[in-house]
Amino acid sequence: MARWLGPACLGLCCLAGAPALAEEAKPDRRNPAQPNGETLTIDEKGITLAFPDVAKLRIGGKLQLDYGAAAIRQAGFPEPFPENFAVRRAWIESYLTLGKSLELAFQYDFADPMRPINDAAAAYTGFENTLLTVGNMKEPFSLDQLTGDNTTLFTERSLADAFAPARNLGFALGRHGKDWTMVASVFGGNANTGVGSEGVAATARATYALLHEDDRVLHLGLAGSFRDLPRDGQGLSLSSRSEAFLYQRNFVDTGDIRDASSVGRIGLEAAYRDGPFLVQAEYIRTGVERTGGARPVSFQGGYVQASVVLNGKGRAYKLAPDYGATYATFSGVQVAEGDRVSRGGIGVFELGTRFSAIDLDDAGIRGGIERDVTVGLNWYPDRNIRIVADYVRSHTSPSAVQGGRAIDADAFIGRFQLYW
């Protein structure tokens, strides 16, 4: 508990101080009471220390506490949740802007002993509409994966996220116009587990918004990635939990493909927003080349999800990030001043549903086939708080990992989320 108590206390202090300080905040950039005009602000964005035209430092974080229950309908399986409560994430993060052309970011997760470092990157922004970023960050692949942890529709991403490369160490060059984005990148392994341990990947993503208005967006995207794997005998494994962090084991799993020599991914994505309504879908196909004349194998997955904000504005479309490769994504739900519980409102409510599937069967590899249906309710009582309630219904076709047995599981997942 001590690992995340510090971040939690910091966040609560930020929240407690936010209303008073926000009301006293001045529109002027310089503070006449300070010799260099510096300002210190504590609000829903965290703690911000700004030296006008010189530097700005922001310290924020997040705390996500998950709780739930699950049942497997077939007899003979172990308890699906060894614990009904877990700290999903407990982050401290810092962002430093130097001058007008350098952005630095660092994120540390106290709840993840294996991969505590998330983003650790530096970006040069001196070229118009262009970002050059170096460091540990997300590879430009999959709208679902590139959506921030604070703003995902459900507690977990879809089953197809098993194919997304997520964070690794490398560099990315991104450029955007009024309606389009394009990112090209080269990555090694993850900073936590060894830069050279996973070979070298080239990953790229391009998007175009056929409609791009304040309340209406039609987004299309295409991404591809190719990674040459090291010949160290470790190979490659692909797996997925049933969209709930509390599960103690994966339902589908290829096991170690020790003769894997390379992995290629291609992803198609589409999204449409009309006011408070948003629907998005992705399809990802992953191919694995093997040594020794073994037959290549391929796997696939995807999802379709829809959401509606019942009493607020929809999720805004953000074309370009401050750093990294997270272009063309949808941001989180905003809570208007009058809707805040602390101001006498009832908060903002959002409903969502999703169907997702993954197929890890091909040739002699029997990783299993899983299909999940999820329905969820998000409540945003204030600007820094989200409470989530998800129900997930899973069906897994026989896989070698489960001894050739089918699995039908039901899970309820709740989350309390504090972010600043």
Coordinates of C-alpha atoms in Angstrom, one line a residue:
M1 CA 0.0 0.0 0.0
A2 CA 2.9 2.4 0.7
R3 CA 3.9 2.2 -3.0
W4 CA 0.8 4.2 -4.0
L5 CA -0.1 6.0 -0.8
G6 CA 2.3 8.9 -1.7
P7 CA 0.8 9.5 -5.2
A8 CA -2.7 9.2 -3.8
C9 CA -2.1 11.8 -1.1
L10 CA -0.5 14.2 -3.6
G11 CA -3.5 13.8 -5.9
L12 CA -6.0 14.5 -3.1
C13 CA -4.0 17.6 -2.1
C14 CA -4.2 18.8 -5.7
L15 CA -8.0 18.2 -5.8
A16 CA -8.5 19.9 -2.4
G17 CA -6.6 23.0 -3.5
A18 CA -8.0 23.2 -7.0
P19 CA -11.2 25.2 -6.5
A20 CA -9.8 28.0 -4.4
L21 CA -6.6 28.5 -6.4
A22 CA -8.5 28.2 -9.7
E23 CA -10.8 31.1 -8.6
E24 CA -7.9 33.2 -7.7
A25 CA -5.9 32.5 -10.9
K26 CA -5.1 35.6 -13.0
P27 CA -5.1 35.6 -16.8
D28 CA -1.7 37.4 -16.9
R29 CA 1.2 35.1 -17.7
R30 CA 3.6 37.0 -15.3
N31 CA 3.3 37.3 -11.6
P32 CA 4.3 40.8 -10.6
A33 CA 5.0 39.7 -7.1
Q34 CA 7.9 37.6 -8.2
P35 CA 11.2 38.9 -9.6
N36 CA 11.0 36.8 -12.7
G37 CA 7.3 36.7 -13.1
E38 CA 7.1 33.0 -12.2
T39 CA 3.7 31.5 -11.3
L40 CA 2.7 28.4 -9.2
T41 CA -0.7 26.9 -9.9
I42 CA -2.4 23.9 -8.3
D43 CA -5.5 22.8 -10.1
E44 CA -7.1 19.9 -11.9
K45 CA -4.0 19.7 -14.2
G46 CA -1.7 19.1 -11.2
I47 CA 1.1 21.4 -9.9
T48 CA 2.5 23.8 -12.5
L49 CA 5.5 26.1 -12.1
A50 CA 5.9 28.5 -15.0
F51 CA 8.7 30.9 -15.8
P52 CA 7.3 32.8 -18.8
D53 CA 9.2 32.3 -22.1
V54 CA 11.8 30.2 -20.2
A55 CA 10.4 27.0 -18.8
K56 CA 7.3 25.3 -17.5
L57 CA 7.2 22.3 -15.2
R58 CA 4.0 20.3 -14.5
I59 CA 3.7 17.4 -12.1
G60 CA 0.7 15.2 -12.2
G61 CA -0.3 11.6 -11.7
K62 CA -3.0 9.0 -11.6
L63 CA -4.3 6.4 -9.2
Q64 CA -6.6 3.5 -10.4
L65 CA -8.0 1.1 -7.9
D66 CA -9.8 -2.0 -9.4
Y67 CA -12.2 -4.3 -7.6
G68 CA -14.5 -7.0 -8.9
A69 CA -15.8 -10.6 -9.0
A70 CA -15.9 -13.3 -11.6
A71 CA -17.2 -16.8 -12.2
I72 CA -16.3 -19.5 -14.7
R73 CA -19.4 -21.5 -15.7
Q74 CA -17.5 -24.8 -16.3
A75 CA -16.4 -26.8 -13.2
G76 CA -12.8 -27.7 -12.4
F77 CA -11.1 -24.3 -13.0
P78 CA -9.3 -22.4 -10.3
E79 CA -10.8 -19.2 -8.8
P80 CA -10.5 -16.7 -11.6
F81 CA -9.7 -13.7 -9.3
P82 CA -7.1 -14.6 -6.7
E83 CA -7.8 -11.2 -5.2
N84 CA -10.8 -9.0 -5.6
F85 CA -8.9 -5.7 -5.2
A86 CA -5.8 -4.5 -6.9
V87 CA -3.9 -1.2 -7.6
R88 CA -4.0 -1.1 -11.4
R89 CA -1.9 2.0 -11.8
A90 CA -0.2 4.5 -9.4
W91 CA 1.7 7.0 -11.4
I92 CA 3.7 10.1 -10.9
E93 CA 4.5 12.0 -14.0
S94 CA 6.3 15.2 -14.9
Y95 CA 6.4 17.3 -18.0
L96 CA 9.0 20.0 -18.6
T97 CA 8.9 22.6 -21.4
L98 CA 12.1 24.5 -22.1
G99 CA 11.8 27.6 -24.3
K100 CA 9.6 27.1 -27.3
S101 CA 10.9 24.0 -28.9
L102 CA 11.8 21.3 -26.3
E103 CA 9.4 19.0 -24.4
L104 CA 10.6 16.5 -21.8
A105 CA 8.3 13.8 -20.2
F106 CA 8.8 11.2 -17.6
Q107 CA 6.2 8.8 -16.1
Y108 CA 6.8 6.2 -13.3
D109 CA 4.3 3.6 -12.2
F110 CA 4.7 2.4 -8.6
A111 CA 2.2 -0.4 -9.1
D112 CA 4.2 -2.1 -11.8
P113 CA 7.5 -3.6 -10.5
M114 CA 8.4 -5.2 -13.8
R115 CA 7.9 -2.1 -16.0
P116 CA 7.7 1.0 -13.8
I117 CA 9.0 3.4 -16.4
N118 CA 6.4 4.4 -19.0
D119 CA 7.1 7.4 -21.1
A120 CA 10.6 8.8 -20.8
A121 CA 11.1 11.0 -23.8
A122 CA 12.4 14.2 -25.2
A123 CA 10.7 16.0 -28.2
Y124 CA 11.9 18.8 -30.5
T125 CA 9.0 21.0 -31.7
G126 CA 10.9 23.7 -33.5
F127 CA 9.6 22.7 -36.9
E128 CA 6.1 23.7 -37.9
N129 CA 3.5 20.9 -37.4
T130 CA 6.3 18.4 -36.9
L131 CA 7.5 16.4 -33.9
L132 CA 10.8 14.6 -33.5
T133 CA 10.7 12.5 -30.3
V134 CA 13.4 10.2 -28.8
G135 CA 12.9 7.9 -25.8
N136 CA 10.7 5.3 -24.3
M137 CA 7.2 5.8 -25.6
K138 CA 4.3 4.1 -27.5
E139 CA 4.9 2.9 -31.0
P140 CA 2.5 4.5 -33.5
F141 CA 0.1 1.6 -33.8
S142 CA -3.6 1.1 -32.9
L143 CA -6.1 3.8 -31.9
D144 CA -7.1 1.8 -28.9
Q145 CA -3.5 1.5 -27.6
L146 CA -2.7 5.1 -28.3
T147 CA -5.7 6.3 -26.3
G148 CA -4.5 7.3 -22.8
D149 CA -5.0 5.1 -19.8
N150 CA -7.2 7.8 -18.2
T151 CA -9.5 8.0 -21.1
T152 CA -10.1 4.5 -22.3
L153 CA -13.8 3.7 -22.5
F154 CA -13.6 0.6 -20.3
T155 CA -11.2 -0.5 -17.6
E156 CA -9.2 -2.4 -20.1
R157 CA -8.5 -2.2 -23.8
S158 CA -9.9 -4.8 -26.2
L159 CA -8.6 -8.3 -26.8
A160 CA -6.9 -7.1 -30.0
D161 CA -4.6 -5.0 -27.9
A162 CA -2.5 -8.2 -27.5
F163 CA -1.1 -7.4 -31.0
A164 CA -0.2 -3.7 -30.3
P165 CA 3.5 -3.2 -29.6
A166 CA 2.9 -0.5 -26.9
R167 CA 5.9 1.2 -25.4
N168 CA 9.5 0.7 -26.4
L169 CA 12.7 2.8 -26.8
G170 CA 13.3 4.5 -30.1
F171 CA 12.6 7.6 -32.1
A172 CA 9.6 8.8 -34.0
L173 CA 9.1 11.6 -36.6
G174 CA 5.5 12.8 -36.9
R175 CA 3.9 15.5 -39.0
H176 CA 0.3 16.7 -39.3
G177 CA -1.9 18.9 -41.4
K178 CA -5.4 20.2 -40.9
D179 CA -7.0 16.8 -41.3
W180 CA -4.2 14.3 -41.6
T181 CA -1.3 12.8 -39.6
M182 CA 1.7 10.6 -40.4
V183 CA 4.3 9.1 -38.1
A184 CA 7.3 7.0 -38.9
S185 CA 9.5 5.4 -36.3
V186 CA 12.3 2.9 -35.4
F187 CA 12.2 1.1 -32.0
G188 CA 14.2 -1.4 -30.0
G189 CA 13.1 -3.1 -26.8
N190 CA 11.6 -1.6 -23.7
A191 CA 13.7 0.6 -21.4
N192 CA 12.7 -1.6 -18.4
T193 CA 13.6 -5.0 -19.9
G194 CA 16.5 -4.2 -22.2
V195 CA 16.7 -2.1 -25.3
G196 CA 18.4 -4.9 -27.4
S197 CA 16.3 -7.8 -26.0
E198 CA 13.5 -7.7 -28.6
G199 CA 15.2 -6.9 -31.8
V200 CA 14.5 -3.8 -34.0
A201 CA 11.1 -2.6 -35.3
A202 CA 10.0 -0.1 -38.0
T203 CA 6.5 1.2 -37.3
A204 CA 4.4 3.7 -39.1
R205 CA 0.8 5.1 -38.9
A206 CA -1.2 7.4 -41.1
T207 CA -4.6 8.9 -40.5
Y208 CA -7.1 11.1 -42.3
A209 CA -10.3 12.8 -41.1
L210 CA -12.8 12.8 -43.9
L211 CA -15.0 14.9 -41.6
H212 CA -13.3 17.2 -39.1
E213 CA -15.7 19.6 -37.4
D214 CA -16.1 20.6 -33.7
D215 CA -18.8 18.0 -33.1
R216 CA -18.4 15.7 -36.1
V217 CA -15.4 13.6 -37.0
L218 CA -14.9 10.7 -39.4
H219 CA -11.5 9.2 -38.8
L220 CA -9.7 6.5 -40.8
G221 CA -6.3 5.1 -40.1
L222 CA -3.7 2.6 -41.3
A223 CA -0.7 1.3 -39.4
G224 CA 2.0 -1.2 -40.0
S225 CA 4.9 -2.6 -38.0
F226 CA 7.7 -5.1 -38.8
R227 CA 10.1 -6.3 -36.1
D228 CA 13.1 -8.5 -36.6
L229 CA 13.5 -10.7 -33.6
P230 CA 16.8 -11.8 -32.0
R231 CA 17.9 -15.4 -32.5
D232 CA 18.3 -16.0 -28.7
G233 CA 15.8 -18.9 -28.4
Q234 CA 13.2 -16.9 -26.5
G235 CA 11.1 -16.4 -29.5
L236 CA 7.7 -14.7 -29.3
S237 CA 4.5 -15.2 -27.3
L238 CA 1.0 -13.6 -27.8
S239 CA -1.7 -13.8 -25.2
S240 CA -4.6 -11.9 -23.7
R241 CA -6.6 -11.8 -20.5
S242 CA -10.4 -11.5 -20.6
E243 CA -10.4 -7.7 -20.5
A244 CA -10.0 -7.6 -16.8
F245 CA -6.8 -7.0 -14.9
L246 CA -7.9 -9.1 -11.9
Y247 CA -7.8 -12.4 -13.8
Q248 CA -4.9 -14.5 -12.6
R249 CA -4.3 -16.2 -16.0
N250 CA -4.7 -15.7 -19.7
F251 CA -7.6 -17.4 -21.4
V252 CA -5.8 -17.5 -24.8
D253 CA -2.0 -17.9 -25.2
T254 CA 0.2 -19.1 -28.1
G255 CA 2.9 -20.1 -25.6
D256 CA 6.5 -19.4 -26.7
I257 CA 7.1 -19.6 -30.4
R258 CA 10.8 -20.2 -30.0
D259 CA 11.6 -20.4 -33.8
A260 CA 10.0 -17.0 -34.5
S261 CA 12.4 -14.9 -36.6
S262 CA 10.2 -11.8 -37.2
V263 CA 6.7 -10.4 -36.6
G264 CA 4.7 -8.2 -38.9
R265 CA 1.5 -6.3 -38.0
I266 CA -1.0 -4.4 -40.0
G267 CA -3.9 -2.5 -38.5
L268 CA -7.0 -0.8 -39.9
E269 CA -9.0 1.6 -37.8
A270 CA -12.1 3.8 -38.2
A271 CA -14.1 6.1 -35.9
Y272 CA -17.1 8.3 -36.2
R273 CA -18.2 10.9 -33.7
D274 CA -21.4 12.9 -33.8
G275 CA -21.8 15.1 -30.8
P276 CA -22.0 12.9 -27.7
F277 CA -22.0 9.6 -29.7
L278 CA -18.8 7.8 -30.7
V279 CA -18.2 4.5 -32.5
Q280 CA -14.8 3.1 -33.3
A281 CA -13.5 -0.2 -34.7
E282 CA -10.2 -1.8 -35.5
Y283 CA -8.9 -4.9 -37.2
I284 CA -5.3 -6.2 -36.6
R285 CA -3.6 -9.0 -38.4
T286 CA -0.2 -10.4 -37.1
G287 CA 2.1 -12.6 -39.1
V288 CA 5.1 -14.5 -37.6
E289 CA 7.9 -15.8 -39.8
R290 CA 9.8 -18.8 -38.5
T291 CA 13.3 -20.3 -38.9
G292 CA 14.3 -23.8 -40.1
G293 CA 11.7 -23.9 -42.9
A294 CA 8.8 -23.9 -40.5
R295 CA 5.5 -22.6 -41.9
P296 CA 4.7 -19.0 -41.1
V297 CA 1.6 -18.5 -38.9
S298 CA -0.8 -15.6 -38.7
F299 CA -3.3 -14.4 -36.0
Q300 CA -6.0 -11.8 -36.0
G301 CA -8.3 -9.8 -33.8
G302 CA -10.5 -6.7 -33.6
Y303 CA -13.3 -4.9 -31.9
V304 CA -16.2 -2.6 -32.4
Q305 CA -17.3 -0.3 -29.6
A306 CA -19.8 2.5 -29.2
S307 CA -20.4 5.1 -26.4
V308 CA -22.7 8.0 -25.7
V309 CA -22.2 10.8 -23.2
L310 CA -25.7 11.2 -21.6
N311 CA -25.5 14.7 -20.2
G312 CA -22.4 16.3 -21.6
K313 CA -20.2 17.0 -24.6
G314 CA -18.6 14.1 -26.5
R315 CA -15.0 13.1 -26.6
A316 CA -12.9 15.7 -28.5
Y317 CA -10.7 14.7 -31.4
K318 CA -7.0 15.6 -30.8
L319 CA -4.9 15.6 -33.9
A320 CA -1.4 16.2 -32.6
P321 CA 0.2 15.4 -29.2
D322 CA 2.7 17.5 -27.2
Y323 CA 5.3 14.8 -27.7
G324 CA 5.6 11.2 -29.0
A325 CA 3.5 9.3 -31.6
T326 CA 0.0 9.4 -30.1
Y327 CA -1.5 11.3 -33.1
A328 CA -5.2 11.4 -34.0
T329 CA -6.9 10.1 -30.8
F330 CA -10.1 10.9 -28.9
S331 CA -9.7 12.6 -25.5
G332 CA -11.6 12.0 -22.3
V333 CA -15.0 13.3 -21.2
Q334 CA -15.0 16.8 -19.9
V335 CA -17.1 17.8 -16.9
A336 CA -18.6 21.3 -17.2
E337 CA -18.4 23.6 -14.2
G338 CA -22.2 23.3 -13.5
D339 CA -22.1 19.5 -13.6
R340 CA -19.4 19.1 -10.9
V341 CA -20.7 17.5 -7.7
S342 CA -18.6 20.0 -5.8
R343 CA -20.6 22.7 -7.5
G344 CA -24.0 21.1 -6.8
G345 CA -24.2 19.1 -10.0
I346 CA -24.6 15.4 -10.6
G347 CA -21.5 14.8 -12.6
V348 CA -21.5 13.4 -16.2
F349 CA -22.5 9.9 -17.2
E350 CA -21.3 7.8 -20.2
L351 CA -22.6 4.5 -21.5
G352 CA -20.5 2.1 -23.6
T353 CA -20.6 -1.3 -25.2
R354 CA -18.0 -3.4 -27.1
F355 CA -17.6 -6.6 -28.9
S356 CA -14.0 -7.9 -29.3
A357 CA -12.4 -11.1 -30.6
I358 CA -9.0 -12.6 -31.0
D359 CA -7.9 -15.7 -32.9
L360 CA -4.6 -17.3 -31.8
D361 CA -5.1 -20.6 -33.7
D362 CA -3.0 -21.4 -36.8
A363 CA -1.1 -24.4 -38.1
G364 CA 0.2 -26.3 -35.1
I365 CA -0.2 -23.4 -32.7
R366 CA -3.5 -23.7 -30.7
G367 CA -3.6 -20.6 -28.6
G368 CA -7.4 -20.4 -28.6
I369 CA -10.2 -18.2 -29.8
E370 CA -11.9 -15.7 -27.5
R371 CA -14.9 -13.4 -27.9
D372 CA -15.9 -10.9 -25.3
V373 CA -18.9 -8.7 -24.9
T374 CA -18.6 -5.7 -22.5
V375 CA -21.1 -3.1 -21.3
G376 CA -20.1 -0.3 -19.0
L377 CA -21.1 2.8 -17.2
N378 CA -18.7 5.7 -16.5
W379 CA -19.5 8.4 -13.9
Y380 CA -17.4 11.6 -13.8
P381 CA -18.5 13.3 -10.6
D382 CA -15.8 15.9 -10.9
R383 CA -12.9 16.9 -13.2
N384 CA -10.4 14.7 -11.6
I385 CA -12.4 11.6 -10.7
R386 CA -14.0 8.7 -12.7
I387 CA -15.9 5.8 -11.3
V388 CA -16.3 2.8 -13.7
A389 CA -18.6 -0.2 -13.7
D390 CA -18.1 -2.9 -16.4
Y391 CA -19.6 -6.3 -17.1
V392 CA -17.7 -8.6 -19.3
R393 CA -19.0 -11.8 -20.8
S394 CA -16.3 -14.1 -22.3
H395 CA -16.4 -17.2 -24.4
T396 CA -13.1 -19.0 -25.2
S397 CA -13.0 -21.9 -27.6
P398 CA -10.7 -24.9 -26.7
S399 CA -7.0 -24.0 -26.4
A400 CA -4.0 -25.9 -25.4
V401 CA -3.4 -23.6 -22.5
Q402 CA -6.8 -24.6 -20.9
G403 CA -6.3 -28.3 -21.6
G404 CA -8.5 -28.3 -24.7
R405 CA -11.6 -27.0 -22.8
A406 CA -14.0 -24.2 -23.6
I407 CA -14.4 -21.4 -21.0
D408 CA -17.5 -19.3 -20.4
A409 CA -16.8 -16.5 -17.8
D410 CA -18.7 -13.6 -16.4
A411 CA -16.9 -10.7 -14.6
F412 CA -17.9 -7.5 -13.0
I413 CA -15.1 -4.9 -12.7
G414 CA -15.3 -1.6 -10.9
R415 CA -12.7 1.1 -10.8
F416 CA -12.1 4.3 -8.8
Q417 CA -9.8 6.6 -10.8
L418 CA -8.1 9.8 -9.6
Y419 CA -6.0 11.7 -12.0
W420 CA -4.5 15.2 -12.0

